C-alpha cells in the first residue's frame, strides 16, 4: 500500500447518528409541479423543540438544472402549506397563517387562510378572510372562483357556553361541520353552498366551472372520513346535490379529467382494507376500474390528459409508476423508484414530481421525466456524513401455502455474512401498510439507528400488508396472529439459515399493529427474547369498542359483541400467562386510535404474572407522535432496551 500524500488527512469516521439526529431531520412533502413542468413547489417541515409543531415552509425549485430552492417571499415565521398551481401556471395558491393586512374585521378572521403568490413566489396576497381556519381549497380552471372548506364557526351562544365550561358533548351528535364555501375572486363575498349537517371531506371543480364534485359524510369523525363517505355532484347554479355517484367512497382525491367527461374517485371495499380507483364517465354512467389486475397496491393517480393517467403505488417493497388508460383500465410500468408513501403531481408535458428515497437519504423531491429518475433537492445534507446500514430487499416462500412474501433487511455498515447478529424483527402498522426499500430513520422507523449500532433489523411484509394486490391484503381477515405470524417466522427461519440472525439474541418490536404482533409473538413463541410493544392492540374486542375508528376492527372480525369469542382468540391479553420474555410498553396518553388502556391492561397483567415489564407513557402523545422530545425518547429507550436484553 502506498504512503499517504503529504498534507493529506485520513478520512473522517462516519458520524453515528443519534435519536436526536433523527428527530431533527426536516420532512419534505407535497411536491406540486407547475402545469408547464418548469417549477416545483413543495413543503419542508422543520422540527421545533418545546413541544411545538414543526415549522412548515414552502420552497420553489426549477424542475430541471441545478438551481437551489428558494422560499416564498414574506414567509418569515408563518406556517405555509398545501401548495396548488392555477391551471395557467401563473399563480401558486397555498394555506398560511400569515398576518392579514388591512383593518380588523368583525368578526375577526381565523388564522389560516388561502394566499397566493406569482409563479416566482412573489407578491403574496390573501384571498380569503374566513371566520374559521380554511382546511383545504380548489381553484376553478379559469381562475375566477375559489372553493374552500372550513368548519362552521361556533355561534355566540355556543361560545358563551364553552367559556362558562357548560360544554357537555352529545356523542355522535356533532354541531359544527366542515362546509363548502365559494368565493368570486373578482371581489364577491364568500357564500356557503353545502347544507347544514353535512361534512364535506373533499372538493374538485369541473373544468367548465359549473359543477363541483364533493366527498361528503354525515358525521365529523375520522371514522366518517375513512369509511363512511360518498361522492356527489353540486350544481353551482342552484346548490342542488345529485344522488350519490359512489355511496362507499374511499379517501381518494376527487379529480375531473381535463375535458370534464370523467371523474376520478375511489371505492372502499366492503371490509375496509383496500380500495379500487375508478374513472367514472359522467354522461353514460360507465365506470372503469384502474389497473385492477396490477399485482401491487395502487395509492394515487393523476390525469395526464383526458384519456390517460399516471398512477403510483407499491409493488413488493418497491414503488412503481404506471401509465393507465382511463377507458380500459389497462396499465404499463413506467419506473420503479424507492418511495415510502403516495405523493406526486404531473405536468402537461408528462414530467412528474414525487417524493423519493435512497438507501442512505431521507425523502426528497425527485422528478420522473421520460423514464429518468432524478433527485432535485438535498434538504438534509448532513446525512451524507452519517454511518448507514446496508439495505437488502428480501423475498421468501410461505410454509403455510407457498405464497411469495417480501420484506427488507438492514445490517450494520460493512457487515459481511458469517457472524450472526443480534436482531430486531420490526413489524409495521396496519396491518394494511408495508415496509419499503430505502431510508428507514425516524422516531418510529428504527432500522437506520439500530443497524449503525451493530444490529440486524428485519422488516417483513406478511399477508395483510400492502404491495401484493388486494386479495393479499385481505388475507388478514379473521386471522391476526395466524398465517401472518407464520409468514414472519418463515422469514426469520430463512435469515437464521443464512447466518444473519443469532437466534439467542432475537427480539421483536413495532408500533400499532406492529405493537400487537410483538405482544402476540411473546405469547405464542419462546424464540423472541424480548418484545417492544408500541401503542399495541392487546384486547382487540375492547379496542374495537373504544377506538376513534369503530369500523376498522369489525372489517377484520365482525361485530365485536356477537363475535367476541373470535376477538378473544386473537388477543394477546388472553394468553398473557405464557409470556416469560421481558417486555417494554410505550404508549401515548392521548391516543384515540389505540387507547392508553390497551397498554395499561397488558402492563398490569404481566405484572400480576411476574413477567419482567416496563411501561413508559407520553403525555399529550397521540397515536402518531409529533413532539420532538417524545420521538427522541422512544428511539433512545428502544436502543437502551435492546442493548440490555440482546447484547
Coordinates of C-alpha atoms in Angstrom, one line a residue:
X1 CA 0.0 0.0 0.0
X2 CA 1.4 3.4 -0.9
X3 CA 2.1 6.2 1.6
X4 CA -0.5 8.9 2.2
X5 CA 0.4 12.1 0.2
X6 CA 1.9 14.9 2.2
X7 CA -0.6 17.2 3.7
X8 CA -3.5 14.8 3.2
X9 CA -5.8 13.9 6.1
X10 CA -7.1 10.4 6.9
X11 CA -10.9 10.2 6.0
X12 CA -13.0 11.1 9.0
X13 CA -15.1 8.3 10.5
X14 CA -18.7 8.4 9.7
X15 CA -20.9 10.0 12.3
X16 CA -23.0 7.5 14.3
X17 CA -26.5 9.1 14.1
X18 CA -28.3 9.5 17.4
X19 CA -32.0 9.7 18.3
X20 CA -31.6 13.5 18.5
X21 CA -30.3 13.5 14.9
X22 CA -33.2 11.6 13.5
X23 CA -35.9 13.8 15.1
X24 CA -34.1 16.9 13.9
X25 CA -34.4 15.9 10.2
X26 CA -36.6 18.2 8.1
X27 CA -39.5 16.4 6.4
X28 CA -40.1 17.0 2.7
X29 CA -43.5 16.5 1.1
X30 CA -46.3 17.5 -1.2
X31 CA -44.4 18.3 -4.4
X32 CA -46.6 20.2 -6.9
X33 CA -45.2 20.7 -10.4
X34 CA -46.4 23.6 -12.4
X35 CA -48.6 22.8 -15.5
X36 CA -45.8 23.6 -17.9
X37 CA -43.4 21.4 -15.9
X38 CA -40.9 24.2 -15.2
X39 CA -41.2 24.6 -11.4
X40 CA -42.0 22.6 -8.4
X41 CA -43.4 23.9 -5.2
X42 CA -43.0 21.6 -2.1
X43 CA -43.2 21.7 1.6
X44 CA -40.5 21.5 4.2
X45 CA -41.4 20.9 7.8
X46 CA -38.6 21.7 10.2
X47 CA -38.9 20.2 13.7
X48 CA -39.0 22.6 16.7
X49 CA -38.5 21.9 20.4
X50 CA -40.6 22.7 23.4
X51 CA -43.5 20.6 22.2
X52 CA -44.2 22.9 19.3
X53 CA -45.3 21.6 15.9
X54 CA -42.9 21.6 13.1
X55 CA -42.5 24.8 11.2
X56 CA -43.9 24.3 7.7
X57 CA -42.5 26.4 4.8
X58 CA -42.9 26.2 1.1
X59 CA -40.0 26.2 -1.4
X60 CA -39.8 26.7 -5.1
X61 CA -37.2 24.9 -7.3
X62 CA -36.7 24.5 -11.0
X63 CA -37.7 21.1 -12.3
X64 CA -34.5 20.9 -14.4
X65 CA -31.0 22.1 -13.9
X66 CA -29.0 22.7 -10.7
X67 CA -30.6 25.9 -9.2
X68 CA -31.0 25.9 -5.4
X69 CA -34.6 26.1 -4.0
X70 CA -35.9 29.3 -2.6
X71 CA -38.7 30.1 -0.1
X72 CA -41.7 32.1 -0.9
X73 CA -41.4 35.8 -0.3
X74 CA -42.6 37.1 3.0
X75 CA -42.7 33.7 4.7
X76 CA -40.8 34.5 7.9
X77 CA -42.2 32.5 10.8
X78 CA -45.5 31.9 9.1
X79 CA -46.8 28.3 8.6
X80 CA -47.3 27.8 4.9
X81 CA -48.6 24.5 3.4
X82 CA -50.8 22.9 0.7
X83 CA -49.4 24.4 -2.5
X84 CA -51.6 24.4 -5.6
X85 CA -50.9 25.9 -9.0
X86 CA -53.5 27.7 -11.0
X87 CA -54.4 26.0 -14.3
X88 CA -52.4 28.6 -16.3
X89 CA -49.4 28.2 -14.0
X90 CA -49.2 32.0 -13.3
X91 CA -50.2 31.7 -9.6
X92 CA -49.4 29.5 -6.7
X93 CA -52.1 29.2 -4.0
X94 CA -51.4 27.9 -0.5
X95 CA -52.6 27.9 3.0
X96 CA -51.0 30.2 5.5
X97 CA -51.4 31.8 8.9
X98 CA -49.6 35.0 7.8
X99 CA -50.9 38.2 9.3
X100 CA -53.8 39.6 7.3
X101 CA -53.3 43.1 6.0
X102 CA -55.8 45.9 6.4
X103 CA -58.2 46.9 9.2
X104 CA -59.5 44.4 11.7
X105 CA -62.7 42.8 10.5
X106 CA -65.7 41.9 12.7
X107 CA -65.9 39.0 13.4
X108 CA -62.1 38.5 13.3
X109 CA -61.0 36.2 10.5
X110 CA -59.3 32.9 11.5
X111 CA -55.6 32.4 11.4
X112 CA -55.3 30.0 8.4
X113 CA -56.4 31.5 5.0
X114 CA -55.8 30.9 1.3
X115 CA -53.0 33.0 -0.1
X116 CA -51.4 33.4 -3.5
X117 CA -48.1 34.4 -5.0
X118 CA -47.0 34.7 -8.6
X119 CA -45.0 31.9 -10.4
X120 CA -41.8 33.3 -8.9
X121 CA -43.1 33.1 -5.4
X122 CA -43.5 36.9 -5.0
X123 CA -46.3 39.4 -4.5
X124 CA -48.1 37.5 -1.7
X125 CA -51.8 38.3 -1.2
X126 CA -54.5 36.9 1.0
X127 CA -57.5 35.6 -1.0
X128 CA -59.9 34.7 1.9
X129 CA -61.0 36.0 5.2
X130 CA -62.9 33.0 6.5
X131 CA -64.3 33.0 10.1
X132 CA -62.8 29.6 10.7
X133 CA -59.5 28.1 9.6
X134 CA -59.5 27.0 5.9
X135 CA -58.9 23.3 5.8
X136 CA -58.5 22.8 2.0
X137 CA -59.3 24.6 -1.2
X138 CA -59.7 24.3 -5.0
X139 CA -59.3 27.0 -7.7
X140 CA -61.6 26.9 -10.8
X141 CA -59.9 26.2 -14.1
X142 CA -60.4 29.8 -15.3
X143 CA -59.0 31.2 -12.0
X144 CA -62.1 33.3 -11.2
X145 CA -63.7 31.2 -8.4
X146 CA -62.2 29.7 -5.2
X147 CA -63.9 26.8 -3.4
X148 CA -62.7 26.1 0.1
X149 CA -63.7 24.0 3.1
X150 CA -64.0 25.5 6.6
X151 CA -65.7 24.4 9.8
X152 CA -68.8 26.2 10.9
X153 CA -67.8 28.9 13.4
X154 CA -69.5 28.4 16.8
X155 CA -72.4 30.7 17.4
X156 CA -72.2 33.4 20.1
X157 CA -74.4 31.2 22.4
X158 CA -72.1 28.3 21.9
X159 CA -69.0 30.4 22.5
X160 CA -70.6 31.7 25.8
X161 CA -71.3 28.1 26.9
X162 CA -67.8 27.0 26.2
X163 CA -66.4 30.0 28.1
X164 CA -68.6 29.1 31.1
X165 CA -67.4 25.4 30.9
X166 CA -71.0 24.4 30.1
X167 CA -69.7 22.2 27.4
X168 CA -71.3 18.8 27.7
X169 CA -70.8 16.8 24.5
X170 CA -73.5 14.7 23.0
X171 CA -71.7 11.7 21.5
X172 CA -72.4 11.1 17.8
X173 CA -74.4 14.4 17.5
X174 CA -71.9 16.8 16.0
X175 CA -72.8 20.5 15.9
X176 CA -70.0 22.0 13.8
X177 CA -69.5 20.7 10.3
X178 CA -66.9 21.4 7.6
X179 CA -68.9 23.3 4.9
X180 CA -68.2 24.2 1.3
X181 CA -67.7 27.9 0.6
X182 CA -67.3 29.5 -2.9
X183 CA -65.9 33.0 -3.4
X184 CA -65.7 35.1 -6.6
X185 CA -62.2 36.3 -6.7
X186 CA -63.2 39.5 -8.6
X187 CA -64.5 40.8 -5.3
X188 CA -67.6 38.9 -4.3
X189 CA -68.3 37.7 -0.8
X190 CA -67.8 34.0 0.0
X191 CA -71.1 32.1 0.2
X192 CA -71.7 28.8 1.8
X193 CA -73.2 26.2 -0.6
X194 CA -73.3 22.9 1.3
X195 CA -76.3 22.3 3.6
X196 CA -76.0 22.3 7.4
X197 CA -75.4 18.9 9.0
X198 CA -73.2 17.6 6.1
X199 CA -69.4 17.2 6.4
X200 CA -67.5 18.0 3.2
X201 CA -64.3 16.0 3.0
X202 CA -63.0 16.9 -0.4
X203 CA -63.9 19.2 -3.4
X204 CA -63.0 19.4 -7.0
X205 CA -64.0 21.8 -9.8
X206 CA -65.4 20.6 -13.2
X207 CA -63.4 22.4 -15.9
X208 CA -66.5 24.4 -17.0
X209 CA -66.8 25.9 -13.5
X210 CA -70.5 25.0 -13.3
X211 CA -70.2 21.8 -11.2
X212 CA -68.3 20.7 -8.1
X213 CA -67.6 17.1 -7.1
X214 CA -67.8 16.6 -3.3
X215 CA -66.9 13.7 -1.0
X216 CA -69.3 14.1 2.0
X217 CA -70.3 12.2 5.2
X218 CA -73.0 12.6 7.8
X219 CA -70.6 12.8 10.7
X220 CA -67.4 14.7 11.5
X221 CA -65.3 11.9 12.9
X222 CA -62.2 10.2 11.5
X223 CA -64.4 7.1 11.0
X224 CA -66.6 9.1 8.7
X225 CA -63.6 10.4 6.8
X226 CA -62.2 6.9 6.1
X227 CA -65.2 4.6 6.0
X228 CA -68.5 6.4 5.7
X229 CA -68.4 8.9 2.9
X230 CA -70.0 9.2 -0.6
X231 CA -69.3 11.1 -3.8
X232 CA -71.9 13.6 -5.0
X233 CA -72.1 16.5 -7.6
X234 CA -73.2 20.0 -6.6
X235 CA -74.6 22.4 -9.2
X236 CA -73.2 25.9 -8.7
X237 CA -76.3 27.4 -10.2
X238 CA -78.8 26.3 -7.5
X239 CA -76.7 24.4 -4.9
X240 CA -78.6 21.1 -5.6
X241 CA -76.8 17.9 -4.7
X242 CA -77.0 14.9 -7.0
X243 CA -77.8 11.3 -5.8
X244 CA -74.5 9.6 -4.8
X245 CA -72.2 8.6 -7.7
X246 CA -70.4 6.4 -5.2
X247 CA -72.0 5.5 -1.9
X248 CA -68.9 3.9 -0.4
X249 CA -66.1 6.3 -1.3
X250 CA -62.6 5.9 -0.1
X251 CA -60.3 8.8 1.0
X252 CA -59.0 9.2 -2.6
X253 CA -58.7 12.8 -4.0
X254 CA -61.5 13.7 -6.5
X255 CA -60.3 14.8 -9.9
X256 CA -62.1 15.7 -13.1
X257 CA -60.5 14.8 -16.4
X258 CA -59.2 17.9 -18.3
X259 CA -62.2 17.7 -20.6
X260 CA -64.7 17.2 -17.8
X261 CA -66.1 14.0 -19.1
X262 CA -64.8 11.7 -16.4
X263 CA -64.4 11.9 -12.6
X264 CA -61.8 10.0 -10.7
X265 CA -62.6 8.7 -7.2
X266 CA -62.1 5.6 -5.0
X267 CA -64.5 3.0 -3.7
X268 CA -63.7 1.3 -0.4
X269 CA -64.1 -2.5 -0.3
X270 CA -66.8 -4.0 1.9
X271 CA -64.3 -4.8 4.7
X272 CA -62.4 -1.5 4.6
X273 CA -58.9 -2.8 4.0
X274 CA -58.5 -2.0 0.3
X275 CA -60.0 0.4 -2.3
X276 CA -60.5 0.5 -6.0
X277 CA -59.9 3.6 -8.1
X278 CA -62.5 4.4 -10.8
X279 CA -62.7 6.7 -13.8
X280 CA -66.4 7.4 -14.0
X281 CA -67.8 8.5 -17.4
X282 CA -70.4 11.1 -16.3
X283 CA -72.6 11.1 -19.5
X284 CA -73.0 7.3 -19.7
X285 CA -72.5 6.3 -16.1
X286 CA -69.9 3.8 -17.1
X287 CA -67.0 3.5 -14.7
X288 CA -63.7 1.7 -15.3
X289 CA -61.5 0.2 -12.5
X290 CA -57.9 1.4 -12.9
X291 CA -55.1 -1.2 -13.1
X292 CA -57.4 -3.7 -11.3
X293 CA -55.1 -6.6 -12.3
X294 CA -51.9 -4.9 -11.3
X295 CA -50.2 -7.1 -8.6
X296 CA -49.5 -4.2 -6.2
X297 CA -51.3 -1.6 -4.1
X298 CA -52.4 1.5 -6.1
X299 CA -52.0 4.6 -4.0
X300 CA -52.6 7.6 -6.2
X301 CA -53.4 8.6 -9.8
X302 CA -53.3 11.9 -11.7
X303 CA -54.7 12.9 -15.1
X304 CA -52.0 13.2 -17.8
X305 CA -54.6 14.1 -20.4
X306 CA -58.3 13.4 -20.8
X307 CA -57.7 9.7 -21.6
X308 CA -54.5 8.9 -19.7
X309 CA -53.5 8.8 -16.1
X310 CA -50.2 8.4 -14.3
X311 CA -50.6 6.2 -11.2
X312 CA -48.3 5.5 -8.3
X313 CA -48.3 2.5 -5.9
X314 CA -46.3 -0.1 -4.1
X315 CA -45.3 -3.5 -5.7
X316 CA -43.5 -5.7 -3.2
X317 CA -41.1 -3.3 -1.4
X318 CA -40.6 -1.0 -4.5
X319 CA -42.6 1.9 -5.6
X320 CA -44.0 1.9 -9.1
X321 CA -45.3 4.4 -11.6
X322 CA -47.8 3.3 -14.1
X323 CA -49.4 4.7 -17.2
X324 CA -53.1 3.9 -17.2
X325 CA -55.8 4.1 -19.9
X326 CA -58.9 5.7 -18.4
X327 CA -61.2 4.0 -21.0
X328 CA -60.0 0.4 -20.3
X329 CA -58.0 0.5 -17.1
X330 CA -55.0 -1.1 -18.8
X331 CA -51.6 -0.3 -17.4
X332 CA -47.9 -0.4 -18.1
X333 CA -45.0 0.3 -15.8
X334 CA -43.0 3.5 -16.3
X335 CA -40.5 3.3 -13.4
X336 CA -39.7 1.6 -10.1
X337 CA -38.4 4.2 -7.7
X338 CA -37.9 3.9 -4.0
X339 CA -40.8 5.6 -2.3
X340 CA -42.5 5.3 1.1
X341 CA -45.9 6.9 0.7
X342 CA -48.2 8.4 -2.0
X343 CA -47.1 11.9 -3.1
X344 CA -46.7 13.1 -6.6
X345 CA -48.1 15.5 -9.3
X346 CA -47.9 15.7 -13.1
X347 CA -47.4 18.4 -15.7
X348 CA -48.9 18.6 -19.1
X349 CA -45.5 17.7 -20.5
X350 CA -45.6 14.3 -18.8
X351 CA -43.0 15.2 -16.3
X352 CA -43.8 14.2 -12.7
X353 CA -42.6 15.4 -9.3
X354 CA -42.6 13.0 -6.4
X355 CA -41.2 12.2 -3.0
X356 CA -38.4 9.6 -3.4
X357 CA -35.8 7.9 -1.2
X358 CA -32.4 6.4 -1.4
X359 CA -31.0 3.7 0.9
X360 CA -28.9 6.4 2.6
X361 CA -31.0 9.6 2.0
X362 CA -34.4 10.6 3.5
X363 CA -37.4 11.7 1.5
X364 CA -36.6 14.4 -1.1
X365 CA -38.2 15.9 -4.2
X366 CA -37.5 13.8 -7.3
X367 CA -38.6 14.1 -10.9
X368 CA -39.7 11.4 -13.4
X369 CA -39.1 12.6 -16.9
X370 CA -39.3 10.2 -19.8
X371 CA -38.4 7.3 -17.6
X372 CA -35.5 9.1 -16.0
X373 CA -35.4 9.5 -12.2
X374 CA -33.6 12.5 -10.8
X375 CA -33.2 13.8 -7.2
X376 CA -33.9 17.6 -7.2
X377 CA -33.4 18.5 -3.5
X378 CA -31.0 17.7 -0.7
X379 CA -32.8 19.1 2.4
X380 CA -30.7 17.2 5.0
X381 CA -27.2 17.3 3.6
X382 CA -25.7 16.3 7.0
X383 CA -27.0 12.7 6.4
X384 CA -24.3 12.1 3.8
X385 CA -21.7 12.1 6.7
X386 CA -23.6 9.6 8.8
X387 CA -22.9 5.8 9.0
X388 CA -25.6 3.9 7.1
X389 CA -27.0 0.4 7.4
X390 CA -26.9 -1.8 4.4
X391 CA -30.3 -2.3 2.8
X392 CA -31.3 -5.6 1.2
X393 CA -34.6 -6.4 -0.5
X394 CA -35.9 -9.9 0.5
X395 CA -38.4 -12.5 -0.7
X396 CA -39.2 -15.9 0.7
X397 CA -41.9 -18.6 0.4
X398 CA -44.6 -19.2 2.9
X399 CA -44.5 -22.5 4.6
X400 CA -48.3 -22.2 5.0
X401 CA -49.4 -22.1 1.4
X402 CA -46.4 -21.3 -0.8
X403 CA -47.2 -17.6 -1.3
X404 CA -44.3 -15.2 -2.0
X405 CA -43.7 -12.9 1.0
X406 CA -41.4 -9.8 0.8
X407 CA -39.5 -7.7 3.2
X408 CA -36.4 -5.7 3.8
X409 CA -33.2 -6.3 5.9
X410 CA -30.8 -3.7 7.3
X411 CA -27.4 -4.9 8.5
X412 CA -24.5 -2.9 10.1
X413 CA -22.2 -0.8 7.8
X414 CA -19.7 -3.1 6.2
X415 CA -21.1 -6.3 7.8
X416 CA -20.2 -9.5 5.9
X417 CA -22.1 -12.7 6.2
X418 CA -20.6 -15.2 8.7
X419 CA -21.1 -13.5 12.0
X420 CA -24.7 -13.9 13.2
X421 CA -26.1 -10.6 14.6
X422 CA -28.4 -9.6 17.4
X423 CA -31.6 -8.9 15.5
X424 CA -34.9 -7.0 15.9
X425 CA -37.9 -8.0 13.9
X426 CA -39.8 -4.7 13.4
X427 CA -43.4 -5.1 12.3
X428 CA -45.2 -2.3 10.6
X429 CA -48.6 -0.8 11.4
X430 CA -51.9 -1.5 9.7
X431 CA -51.9 -4.4 9.1
X432 CA -52.7 -2.9 5.7
X433 CA -49.4 -1.0 5.4
X434 CA -46.0 -2.1 4.3
X435 CA -42.2 -1.6 4.7
X436 CA -40.4 -0.2 1.7
X437 CA -36.9 -0.3 0.1
X438 CA -34.9 2.8 1.1
X439 CA -34.4 5.1 4.1
X440 CA -35.6 3.9 7.4
X441 CA -34.9 6.5 10.0
X442 CA -37.4 8.3 12.2
X443 CA -39.0 8.2 15.6
X444 CA -41.0 5.1 14.5
X445 CA -38.6 3.6 11.9
X446 CA -35.7 2.3 14.0
X447 CA -33.7 0.3 11.4
X448 CA -31.1 3.0 10.5
X449 CA -30.4 3.8 14.1
X450 CA -30.1 0.1 15.2
X451 CA -28.1 -1.1 12.2
X452 CA -25.4 1.5 12.9
X453 CA -25.2 0.1 16.4
X454 CA -24.5 -3.4 15.3
X455 CA -28.0 -4.9 15.0
X456 CA -29.7 -6.5 12.1
X457 CA -33.3 -5.2 11.6
X458 CA -35.7 -7.5 9.7
X459 CA -38.8 -5.7 8.3
X460 CA -41.3 -8.3 7.0
X461 CA -44.5 -7.6 4.9
X462 CA -46.6 -10.6 5.9
X463 CA -50.0 -11.3 4.4
X464 CA -52.4 -8.5 5.3
X465 CA -49.8 -6.0 4.1
X466 CA -49.9 -3.8 1.0
X467 CA -47.8 -4.3 -2.1
X468 CA -49.1 -7.6 -3.4
X469 CA -52.6 -6.9 -4.6
X470 CA -56.0 -6.6 -2.9
X471 CA -56.5 -10.3 -2.2
X472 CA -53.2 -10.5 -0.3
X473 CA -54.1 -7.5 1.9
X474 CA -57.5 -9.1 2.8
X475 CA -55.9 -12.4 3.9
X476 CA -55.6 -11.0 7.4
X477 CA -59.4 -11.1 7.9
X478 CA -60.2 -13.4 10.8
X479 CA -56.5 -14.3 11.1
X480 CA -54.4 -11.8 13.0
X481 CA -51.6 -13.7 14.6
X482 CA -52.2 -16.8 12.4
X483 CA -50.7 -17.1 8.9
X484 CA -49.3 -13.6 9.1
X485 CA -47.3 -14.6 12.2
X486 CA -46.1 -17.7 10.3
X487 CA -45.0 -15.6 7.4
X488 CA -42.9 -13.6 9.8
X489 CA -41.4 -16.7 11.3
X490 CA -40.6 -18.1 7.9
X491 CA -38.6 -15.0 7.1
X492 CA -36.8 -15.4 10.5
X493 CA -36.0 -19.0 9.6
X494 CA -34.5 -18.0 6.3
X495 CA -32.2 -15.4 7.8
X496 CA -31.2 -17.9 10.6
X497 CA -30.2 -20.4 7.9
X498 CA -28.2 -17.7 6.2
X499 CA -26.3 -16.9 9.4
X500 CA -27.7 -13.4 9.6
X501 CA -29.7 -13.8 12.8
X502 CA -28.3 -15.0 16.1
X503 CA -31.3 -17.0 17.5
X504 CA -30.1 -16.4 21.1
X505 CA -30.3 -12.6 20.5
X506 CA -33.6 -12.2 18.7
X507 CA -36.2 -9.6 19.7
X508 CA -39.4 -8.2 18.2
X509 CA -41.0 -4.7 18.2
X510 CA -43.3 -2.3 16.5
X511 CA -46.0 0.3 16.7
X512 CA -49.7 -0.1 16.4
X513 CA -50.4 -3.4 14.6
X514 CA -46.6 -3.9 15.0
X515 CA -47.1 -3.5 18.7
X516 CA -49.9 -6.0 18.6
X517 CA -47.8 -8.5 16.7
X518 CA -44.9 -8.0 19.2
X519 CA -47.2 -8.7 22.1
X520 CA -48.7 -11.7 20.3
X521 CA -45.3 -13.1 19.4
X522 CA -44.2 -13.5 23.0
X523 CA -47.5 -15.2 24.0
X524 CA -47.1 -17.8 21.2
X525 CA -43.3 -18.4 20.9
X526 CA -40.2 -18.6 23.1
X527 CA -38.0 -17.7 20.1
X528 CA -38.1 -13.9 21.0
X529 CA -36.0 -12.9 23.9
X530 CA -37.7 -9.6 24.4
X531 CA -40.6 -7.5 22.9
X532 CA -41.2 -3.8 22.4
X533 CA -44.9 -3.0 22.3
X534 CA -45.6 0.4 20.9
X535 CA -49.2 1.6 21.0
X536 CA -50.3 -2.1 20.6
X537 CA -53.7 -3.6 20.5
X538 CA -53.9 -6.1 23.4
X539 CA -57.6 -6.8 23.7
X540 CA -59.0 -6.4 20.1
X541 CA -62.6 -6.6 21.2
X542 CA -62.2 -3.8 23.8
X543 CA -60.2 -1.7 21.4
X544 CA -62.9 -2.1 18.8
X545 CA -65.4 -0.6 21.2
X546 CA -63.2 2.3 22.3
X547 CA -61.2 3.4 19.3
X548 CA -62.0 6.5 17.2
X549 CA -62.4 4.4 14.1
X550 CA -65.0 1.8 15.2
X551 CA -65.5 0.5 11.7
X552 CA -61.9 -0.7 11.5
X553 CA -61.8 -3.9 13.6
X554 CA -65.2 -5.2 12.5
X555 CA -63.8 -5.3 9.0
X556 CA -61.5 -8.0 10.2
X557 CA -63.5 -9.8 12.8
X558 CA -67.2 -8.8 12.5
X559 CA -69.4 -7.4 15.3
X560 CA -67.2 -7.1 18.4
X561 CA -70.2 -8.1 20.7
X562 CA -71.6 -11.1 19.0
X563 CA -68.2 -12.3 17.7
X564 CA -66.4 -11.7 21.0
X565 CA -65.0 -15.2 21.2
X566 CA -63.2 -14.8 17.9
X567 CA -61.8 -11.4 19.0
X568 CA -60.6 -13.0 22.2
X569 CA -58.9 -15.9 20.4
X570 CA -56.7 -13.4 18.6
X571 CA -56.0 -11.1 21.6
X572 CA -52.6 -11.3 23.4
X573 CA -54.3 -10.5 26.7
X574 CA -55.9 -14.0 26.7
X575 CA -52.5 -15.7 26.7
X576 CA -50.6 -13.4 29.0
X577 CA -49.7 -16.2 31.3
X578 CA -47.4 -17.7 28.6
X579 CA -45.1 -14.6 28.4
X580 CA -41.7 -15.0 30.0
X581 CA -39.6 -12.6 27.9
X582 CA -39.1 -9.1 29.3
X583 CA -41.5 -6.5 27.6
X584 CA -41.2 -2.8 27.1
X585 CA -44.5 -1.0 26.6
X586 CA -44.6 2.5 25.0
X587 CA -47.9 4.4 24.7
X588 CA -49.2 7.9 24.2
X589 CA -51.6 9.1 26.8
X590 CA -53.8 11.0 24.2
X591 CA -54.0 8.0 21.8
X592 CA -57.6 7.8 20.5
X593 CA -56.8 5.1 17.9
X594 CA -55.4 2.6 20.3
X595 CA -56.5 3.9 23.8
X596 CA -54.0 4.0 26.6
X597 CA -56.0 1.4 28.4
X598 CA -54.7 -1.2 25.9
X599 CA -51.1 -0.7 27.1
X600 CA -52.2 -0.5 30.7
X601 CA -54.0 -3.8 30.8
X602 CA -51.0 -5.6 29.3
X603 CA -48.7 -4.0 31.8
X604 CA -50.9 -4.9 34.8
X605 CA -51.5 -8.5 33.6
X606 CA -47.7 -9.1 33.1
X607 CA -47.0 -7.6 36.5
X608 CA -49.6 -9.9 38.1
X609 CA -47.9 -12.9 36.5
X610 CA -44.4 -11.8 37.5
X611 CA -43.1 -11.2 34.0
X612 CA -40.4 -8.5 33.7
X613 CA -42.1 -5.5 32.2
X614 CA -41.6 -1.7 32.0
X615 CA -44.1 0.8 30.7
X616 CA -43.5 4.4 29.6
X617 CA -46.3 6.8 28.7
X618 CA -46.1 10.1 26.9
X619 CA -48.3 13.0 28.0
X620 CA -50.1 14.6 25.0
X621 CA -48.9 11.7 22.8
X622 CA -51.5 10.7 20.1
X623 CA -51.2 7.5 18.1
X624 CA -48.6 9.1 15.9
X625 CA -46.1 11.3 17.8
X626 CA -45.3 14.8 16.7
X627 CA -43.3 16.2 19.6
X628 CA -39.6 16.1 19.1
X629 CA -38.7 15.1 22.7
X630 CA -41.2 12.2 22.6
X631 CA -39.7 10.9 19.4
X632 CA -36.2 11.1 20.7
X633 CA -37.1 9.3 23.9
X634 CA -38.8 6.5 22.0
X635 CA -35.7 5.8 20.0
X636 CA -33.4 6.0 23.0
X637 CA -35.5 3.7 25.0
X638 CA -35.6 1.2 22.2
X639 CA -31.9 1.3 21.8
X640 CA -31.2 1.0 25.5
X641 CA -33.7 -1.8 26.0
X642 CA -32.2 -3.9 23.2
X643 CA -28.7 -3.2 24.5
X644 CA -29.8 -4.6 27.8
X645 CA -31.7 -7.6 26.6
X646 CA -30.0 -8.7 23.4
X647 CA -26.3 -7.8 24.0

